[in-house]
Short mmCIF file of C-alpha atoms in Angstrom, two decimals:
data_model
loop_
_atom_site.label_atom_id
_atom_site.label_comp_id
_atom_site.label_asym_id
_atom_site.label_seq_id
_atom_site.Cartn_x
_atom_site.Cartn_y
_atom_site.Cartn_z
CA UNK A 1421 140.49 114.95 133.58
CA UNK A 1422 138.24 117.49 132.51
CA UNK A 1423 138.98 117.32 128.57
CA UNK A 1424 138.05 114.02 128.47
CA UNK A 1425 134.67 115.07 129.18
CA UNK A 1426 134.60 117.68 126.80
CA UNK A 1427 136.12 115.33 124.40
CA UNK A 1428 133.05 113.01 124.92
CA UNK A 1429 130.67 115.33 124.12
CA UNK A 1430 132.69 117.23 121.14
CA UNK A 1431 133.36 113.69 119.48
CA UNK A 1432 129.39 113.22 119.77
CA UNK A 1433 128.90 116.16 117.69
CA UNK A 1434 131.47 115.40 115.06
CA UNK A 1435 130.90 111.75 114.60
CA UNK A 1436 127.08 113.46 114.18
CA UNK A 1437 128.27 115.96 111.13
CA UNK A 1438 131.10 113.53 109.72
CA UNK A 1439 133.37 116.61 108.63
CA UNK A 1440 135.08 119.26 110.36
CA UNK A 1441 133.26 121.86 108.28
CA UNK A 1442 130.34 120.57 110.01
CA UNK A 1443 131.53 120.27 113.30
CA UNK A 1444 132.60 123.99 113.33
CA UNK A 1445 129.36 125.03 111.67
CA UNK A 1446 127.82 123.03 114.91
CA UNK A 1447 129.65 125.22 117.70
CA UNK A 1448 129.44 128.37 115.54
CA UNK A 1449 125.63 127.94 115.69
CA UNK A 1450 125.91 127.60 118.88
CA UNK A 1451 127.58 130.35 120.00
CA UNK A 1452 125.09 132.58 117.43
CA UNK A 1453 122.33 131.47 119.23
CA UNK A 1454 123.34 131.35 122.99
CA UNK A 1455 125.99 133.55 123.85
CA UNK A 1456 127.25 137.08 123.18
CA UNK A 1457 129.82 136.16 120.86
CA UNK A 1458 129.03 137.88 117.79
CA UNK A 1459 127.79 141.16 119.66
CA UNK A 1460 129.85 144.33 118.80
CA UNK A 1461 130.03 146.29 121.97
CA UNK A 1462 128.68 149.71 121.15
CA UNK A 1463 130.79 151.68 123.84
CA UNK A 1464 132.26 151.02 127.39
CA UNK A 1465 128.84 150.80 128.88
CA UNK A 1466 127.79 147.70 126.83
CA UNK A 1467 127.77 144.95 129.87
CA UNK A 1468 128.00 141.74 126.70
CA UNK A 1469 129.92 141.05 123.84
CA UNK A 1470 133.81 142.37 122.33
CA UNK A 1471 135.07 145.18 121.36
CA UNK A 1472 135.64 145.34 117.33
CA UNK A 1473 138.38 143.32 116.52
CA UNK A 1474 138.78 141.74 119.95
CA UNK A 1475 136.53 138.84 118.80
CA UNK A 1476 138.81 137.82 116.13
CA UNK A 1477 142.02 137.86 118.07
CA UNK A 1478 140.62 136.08 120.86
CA UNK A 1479 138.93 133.20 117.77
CA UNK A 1480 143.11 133.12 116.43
CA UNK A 1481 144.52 132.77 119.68
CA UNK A 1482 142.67 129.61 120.34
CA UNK A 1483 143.70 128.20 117.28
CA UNK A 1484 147.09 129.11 117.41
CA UNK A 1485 147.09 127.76 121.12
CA UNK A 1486 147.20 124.27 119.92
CA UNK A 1487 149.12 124.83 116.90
CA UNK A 1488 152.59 122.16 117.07
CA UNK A 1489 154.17 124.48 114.87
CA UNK A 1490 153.28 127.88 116.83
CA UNK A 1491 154.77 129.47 120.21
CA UNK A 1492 151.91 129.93 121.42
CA UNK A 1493 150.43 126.83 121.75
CA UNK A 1494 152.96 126.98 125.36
CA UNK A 1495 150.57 129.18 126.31
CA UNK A 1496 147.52 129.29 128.21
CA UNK A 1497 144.41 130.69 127.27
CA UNK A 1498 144.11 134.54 127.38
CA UNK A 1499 147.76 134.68 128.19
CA UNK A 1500 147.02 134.37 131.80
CA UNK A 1501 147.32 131.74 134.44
CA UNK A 1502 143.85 131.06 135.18
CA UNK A 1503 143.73 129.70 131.70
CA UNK A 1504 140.54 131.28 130.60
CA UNK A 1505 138.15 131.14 134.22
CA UNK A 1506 137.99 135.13 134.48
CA UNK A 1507 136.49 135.96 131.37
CA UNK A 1508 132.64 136.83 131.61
CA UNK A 1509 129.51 134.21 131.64
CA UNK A 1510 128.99 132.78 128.34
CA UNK A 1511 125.43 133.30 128.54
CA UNK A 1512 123.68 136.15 130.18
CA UNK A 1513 119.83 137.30 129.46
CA UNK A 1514 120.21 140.76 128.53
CA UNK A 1515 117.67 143.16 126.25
CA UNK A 1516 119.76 144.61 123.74
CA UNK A 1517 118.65 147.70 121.69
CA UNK A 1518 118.50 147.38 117.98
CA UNK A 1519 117.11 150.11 115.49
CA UNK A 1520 114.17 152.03 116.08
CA UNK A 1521 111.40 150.36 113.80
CA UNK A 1522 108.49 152.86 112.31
CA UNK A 1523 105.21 152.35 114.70
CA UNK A 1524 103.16 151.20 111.62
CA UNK A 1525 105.70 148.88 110.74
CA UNK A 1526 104.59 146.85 114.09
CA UNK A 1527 101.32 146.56 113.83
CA UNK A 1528 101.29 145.19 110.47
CA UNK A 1529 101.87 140.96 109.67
CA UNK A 1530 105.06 140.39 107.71
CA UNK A 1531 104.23 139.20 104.30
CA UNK A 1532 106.21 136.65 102.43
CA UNK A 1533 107.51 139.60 99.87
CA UNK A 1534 111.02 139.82 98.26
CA UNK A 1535 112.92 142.86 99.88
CA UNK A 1536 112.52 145.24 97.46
CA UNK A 1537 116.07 146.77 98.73
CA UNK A 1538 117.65 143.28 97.38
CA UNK A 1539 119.54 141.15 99.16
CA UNK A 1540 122.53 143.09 98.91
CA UNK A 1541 120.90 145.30 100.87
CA UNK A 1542 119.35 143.24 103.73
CA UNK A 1543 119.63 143.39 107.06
CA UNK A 1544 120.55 139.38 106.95
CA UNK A 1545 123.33 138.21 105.85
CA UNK A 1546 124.20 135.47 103.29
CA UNK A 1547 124.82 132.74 105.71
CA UNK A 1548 120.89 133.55 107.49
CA UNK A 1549 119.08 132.73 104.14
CA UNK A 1550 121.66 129.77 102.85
CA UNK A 1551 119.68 127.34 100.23
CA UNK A 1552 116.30 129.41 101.25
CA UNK A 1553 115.62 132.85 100.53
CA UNK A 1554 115.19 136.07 102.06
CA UNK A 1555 112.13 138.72 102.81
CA UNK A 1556 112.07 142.31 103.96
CA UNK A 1557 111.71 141.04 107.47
CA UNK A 1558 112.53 137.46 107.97
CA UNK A 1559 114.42 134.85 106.13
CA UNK A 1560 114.94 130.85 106.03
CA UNK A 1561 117.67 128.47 105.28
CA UNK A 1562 117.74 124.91 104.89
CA UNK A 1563 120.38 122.22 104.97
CA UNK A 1564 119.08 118.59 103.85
CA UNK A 1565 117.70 117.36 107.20
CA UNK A 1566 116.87 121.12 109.00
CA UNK A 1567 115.28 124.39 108.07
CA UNK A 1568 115.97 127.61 110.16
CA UNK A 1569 113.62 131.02 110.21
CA UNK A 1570 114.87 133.97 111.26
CA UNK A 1571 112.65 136.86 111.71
CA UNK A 1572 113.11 140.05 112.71
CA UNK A 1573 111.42 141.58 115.88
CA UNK A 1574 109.68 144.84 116.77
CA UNK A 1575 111.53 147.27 119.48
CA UNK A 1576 108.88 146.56 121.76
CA UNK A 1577 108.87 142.60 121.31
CA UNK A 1578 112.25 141.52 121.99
CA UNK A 1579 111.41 139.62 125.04
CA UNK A 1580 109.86 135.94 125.20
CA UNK A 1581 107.25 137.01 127.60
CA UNK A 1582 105.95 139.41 125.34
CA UNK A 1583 105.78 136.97 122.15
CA UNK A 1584 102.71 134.19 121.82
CA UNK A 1585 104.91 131.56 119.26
CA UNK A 1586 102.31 128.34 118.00
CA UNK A 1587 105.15 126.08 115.94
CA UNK A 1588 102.71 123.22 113.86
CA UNK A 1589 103.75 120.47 111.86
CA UNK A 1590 102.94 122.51 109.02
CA UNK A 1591 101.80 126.19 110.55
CA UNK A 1592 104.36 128.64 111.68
CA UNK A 1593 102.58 131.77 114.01
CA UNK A 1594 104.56 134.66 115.92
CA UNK A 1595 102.09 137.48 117.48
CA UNK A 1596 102.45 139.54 120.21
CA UNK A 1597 100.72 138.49 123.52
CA UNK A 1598 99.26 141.78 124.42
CA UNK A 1599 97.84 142.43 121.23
CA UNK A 1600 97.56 139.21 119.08
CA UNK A 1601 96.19 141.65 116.11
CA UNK A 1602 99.96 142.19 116.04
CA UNK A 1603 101.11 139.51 114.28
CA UNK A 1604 104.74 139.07 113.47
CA UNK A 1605 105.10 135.96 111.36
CA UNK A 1606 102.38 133.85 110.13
CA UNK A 1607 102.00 131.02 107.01
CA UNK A 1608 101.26 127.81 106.31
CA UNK A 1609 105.04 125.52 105.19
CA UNK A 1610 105.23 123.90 102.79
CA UNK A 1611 106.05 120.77 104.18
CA UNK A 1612 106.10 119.40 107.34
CA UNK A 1613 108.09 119.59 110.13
CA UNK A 1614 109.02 117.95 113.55
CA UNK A 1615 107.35 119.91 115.41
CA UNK A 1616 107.65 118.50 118.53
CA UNK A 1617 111.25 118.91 118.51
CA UNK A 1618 111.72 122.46 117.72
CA UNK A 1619 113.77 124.92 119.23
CA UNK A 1620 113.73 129.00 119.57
CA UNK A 1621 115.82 131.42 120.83
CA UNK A 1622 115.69 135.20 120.53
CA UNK A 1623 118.97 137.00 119.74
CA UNK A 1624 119.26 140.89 120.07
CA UNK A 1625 116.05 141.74 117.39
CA UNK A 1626 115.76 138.52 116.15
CA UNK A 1627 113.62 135.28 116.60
CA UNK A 1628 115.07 132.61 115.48
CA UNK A 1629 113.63 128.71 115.18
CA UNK A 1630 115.24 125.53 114.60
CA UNK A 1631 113.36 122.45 113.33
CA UNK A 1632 113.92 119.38 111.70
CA UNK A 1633 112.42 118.21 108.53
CA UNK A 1634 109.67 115.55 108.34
CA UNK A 1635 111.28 114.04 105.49
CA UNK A 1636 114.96 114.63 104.32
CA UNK A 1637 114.21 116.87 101.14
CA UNK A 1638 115.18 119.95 99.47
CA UNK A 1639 112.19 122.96 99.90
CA UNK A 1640 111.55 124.80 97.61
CA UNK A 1641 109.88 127.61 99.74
CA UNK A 1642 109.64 128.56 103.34
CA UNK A 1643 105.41 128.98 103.11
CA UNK A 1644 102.72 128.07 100.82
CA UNK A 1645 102.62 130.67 98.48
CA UNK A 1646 106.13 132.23 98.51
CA UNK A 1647 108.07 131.97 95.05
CA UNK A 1648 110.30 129.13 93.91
CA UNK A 1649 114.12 129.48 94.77
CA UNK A 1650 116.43 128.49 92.85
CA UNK A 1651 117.03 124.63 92.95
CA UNK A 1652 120.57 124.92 91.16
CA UNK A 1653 121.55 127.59 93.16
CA UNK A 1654 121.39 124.64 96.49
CA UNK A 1655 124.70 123.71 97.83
CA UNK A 1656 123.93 120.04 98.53
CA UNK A 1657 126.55 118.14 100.79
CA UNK A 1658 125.54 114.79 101.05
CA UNK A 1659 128.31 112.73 102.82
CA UNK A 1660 129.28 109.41 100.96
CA UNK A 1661 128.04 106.93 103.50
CA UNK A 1662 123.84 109.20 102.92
CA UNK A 1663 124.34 108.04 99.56
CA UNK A 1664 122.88 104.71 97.84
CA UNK A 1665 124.94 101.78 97.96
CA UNK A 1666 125.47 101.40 94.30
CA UNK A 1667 126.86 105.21 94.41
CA UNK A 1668 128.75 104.43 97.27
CA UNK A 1669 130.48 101.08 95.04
CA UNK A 1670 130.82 103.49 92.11
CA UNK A 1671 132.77 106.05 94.14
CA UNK A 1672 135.00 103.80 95.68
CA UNK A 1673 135.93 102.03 92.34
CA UNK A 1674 137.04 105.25 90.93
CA UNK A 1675 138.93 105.68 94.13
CA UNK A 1676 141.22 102.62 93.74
CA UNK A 1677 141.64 102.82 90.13
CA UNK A 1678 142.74 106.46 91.10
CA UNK A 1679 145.05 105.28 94.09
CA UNK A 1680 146.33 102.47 90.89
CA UNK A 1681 147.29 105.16 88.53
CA UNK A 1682 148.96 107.33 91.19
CA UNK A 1683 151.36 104.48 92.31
CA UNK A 1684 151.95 103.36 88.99
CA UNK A 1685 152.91 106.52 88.22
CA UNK A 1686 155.11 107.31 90.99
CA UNK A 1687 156.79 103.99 90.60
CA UNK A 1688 157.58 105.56 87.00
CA UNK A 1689 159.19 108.45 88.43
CA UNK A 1690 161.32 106.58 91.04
CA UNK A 1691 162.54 103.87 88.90
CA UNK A 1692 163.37 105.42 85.35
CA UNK A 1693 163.98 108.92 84.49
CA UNK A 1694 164.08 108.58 81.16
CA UNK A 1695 160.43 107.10 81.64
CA UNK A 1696 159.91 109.89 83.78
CA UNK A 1697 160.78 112.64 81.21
CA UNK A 1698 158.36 110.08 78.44
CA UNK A 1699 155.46 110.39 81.50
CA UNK A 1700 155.65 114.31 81.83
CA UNK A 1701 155.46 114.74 77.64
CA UNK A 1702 152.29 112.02 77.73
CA UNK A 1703 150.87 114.57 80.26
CA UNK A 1704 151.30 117.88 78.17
CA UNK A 1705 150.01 115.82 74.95
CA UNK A 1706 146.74 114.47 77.08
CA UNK A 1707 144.93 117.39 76.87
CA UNK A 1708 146.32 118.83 73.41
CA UNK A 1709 144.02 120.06 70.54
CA UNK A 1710 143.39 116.73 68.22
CA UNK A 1711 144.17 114.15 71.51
CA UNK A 1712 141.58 111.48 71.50
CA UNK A 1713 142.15 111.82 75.39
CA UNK A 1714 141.30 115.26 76.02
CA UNK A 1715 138.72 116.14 78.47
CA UNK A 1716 139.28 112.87 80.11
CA UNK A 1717 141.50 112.43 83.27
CA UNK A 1718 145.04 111.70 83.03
CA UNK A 1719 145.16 107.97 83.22
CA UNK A 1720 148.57 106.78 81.87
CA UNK A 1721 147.88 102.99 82.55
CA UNK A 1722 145.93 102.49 79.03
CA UNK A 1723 148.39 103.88 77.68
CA UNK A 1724 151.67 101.21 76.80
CA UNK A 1725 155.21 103.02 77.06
CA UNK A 1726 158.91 101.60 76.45
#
């Protein structure tokens, strides 16, 4: 059947990220960077994207679909019979119009200069610049393993054939291919990359390259040059079987001694009330002013009660 195909390759992916959040952050991407998804129709002649709102409902329905607990999950796709095969290609090449960009704003290189808007301000959101930082005109995120630089493109370079992009192991260069005094992007990283392996994609103004790491470490800038960010601002995920073995031991011993005092506990509850009533007072005198306990997690196994 055709969803166990689909299941193949999904299961691929997931077993790749370890965690939902990661396997949604996976086909999100994916949909950024190769279909219309997140494109806002501008009026009825706008052959790609949603209307406003349409996105959303369509993003619900889906999960509601395959809800147990929801109607529709009877239902098929779209609330049709053709369960979905009408709706428009996924992926179309199309040259969408963004906003006009000042002539001597294109023939200029973009520096590596803090927006002087602030980010509140910029034309990227959060989630473009997450762990990295962002410019007036391009911006980088990072997750352990990846880095990803978005930059954005002149009106009259929106187009692959009119781009010349070099991607080094440690050099990053976007010019135009008409005029290569037009330079779009340029610096030296600061560290190395896979080069070999990295992927672009332009989507509506933007460019927008993928790469993985040379060596699994937090940056602390996109290009040599560029100021620090802010290492405690990083959200590091690191999934338990990344870390060292001794971590790994250390985690799982606090696990079972957790899984202990949770069973003990319930086996309190179940089996005496009266001990039951002495467990809930022990709790509400843990963490009281003066308890040589407070701070420290409830553990009611060192502890003796009659």
């Amino acid at each position: 059947m055709e969803f166990q195909r689909n299941d193949a390759m999904l299961m691929e992916i997931l077993q790749d990220r370890k965690t939902i959040t990661g396997f949604l952050d996976s086909i999100f991407g994916f949909l950024r960077r190769n279909t219309d998804f997140y494109h806002t129709k501008r009026d009825e002649s706008d052959k790609i994207g949603f209307p406003k709102g349409v996105r959303d409902q369509i993003l619900y329905g889906a999960m509601q679909r395959y809800d147990p607990d929801c109607l529709l999950q009877s239902l098929p796709a779209e609330g049709g019979a053709d369960d979905g095969e009408t709706a428009p290609p996924a992926v179309e090449e199309v040259v969408l119009e963004s906003e006009d960009v000042p002539q001597d704003a294109e023939m200029k290189p973009i520096e590596s200069q803090p927006s002087q808007k602030g980010k509140e301000q910029s034309k990227f959101s959060p989630s473009d610049y997450k762990n990295g930082d962002v410019f007036e005109s391009h911006c980088w995120s990072q997750t352990l393993k990846e880095v990803e630089v978005q930059a954005l493109l002149p009106k009259d370079h929106q187009t692959a054939k009119k781009l010349h992009i070099s991607i080094q192991a440690q050099h990053i260069k976007v010019s135009s291919k008409h005029s290569p005094e037009t330079v779009i992007l340029n610096g030296n990283l600061s560290q190395r990359i896979k080069h070999n392996e990295a992927v672009w994609t332009i989507d509506q103004n933007r460019l927008i390259i993928s790469c993985d790491k040379a060596k699994e470490l937090w940056w602390e800038r996109l290009f040599e040059g560029d100021p620090e960010i802010d290492a405690k601002k990083i959200e590091c995920e690191r999934f338990i079987n990344d870390l060292p073995e001794e971590t790994q031991a250390t985690i799982e011993k606090l696990r079972v001694q957790q899984l202990a005092a949770d069973k003990q506990q319930n086996e309190i509850q179940t089996s005496s009330p009266d001990q039951a009533i002495t467990l809930d007072r022990l709790k509400a005198a843990w963490d009281a002013e003066g308890s040589p306990f407070k701070g420290q997690p409830f553990d009611p196994s060192i502890v003796r009660m009659t």
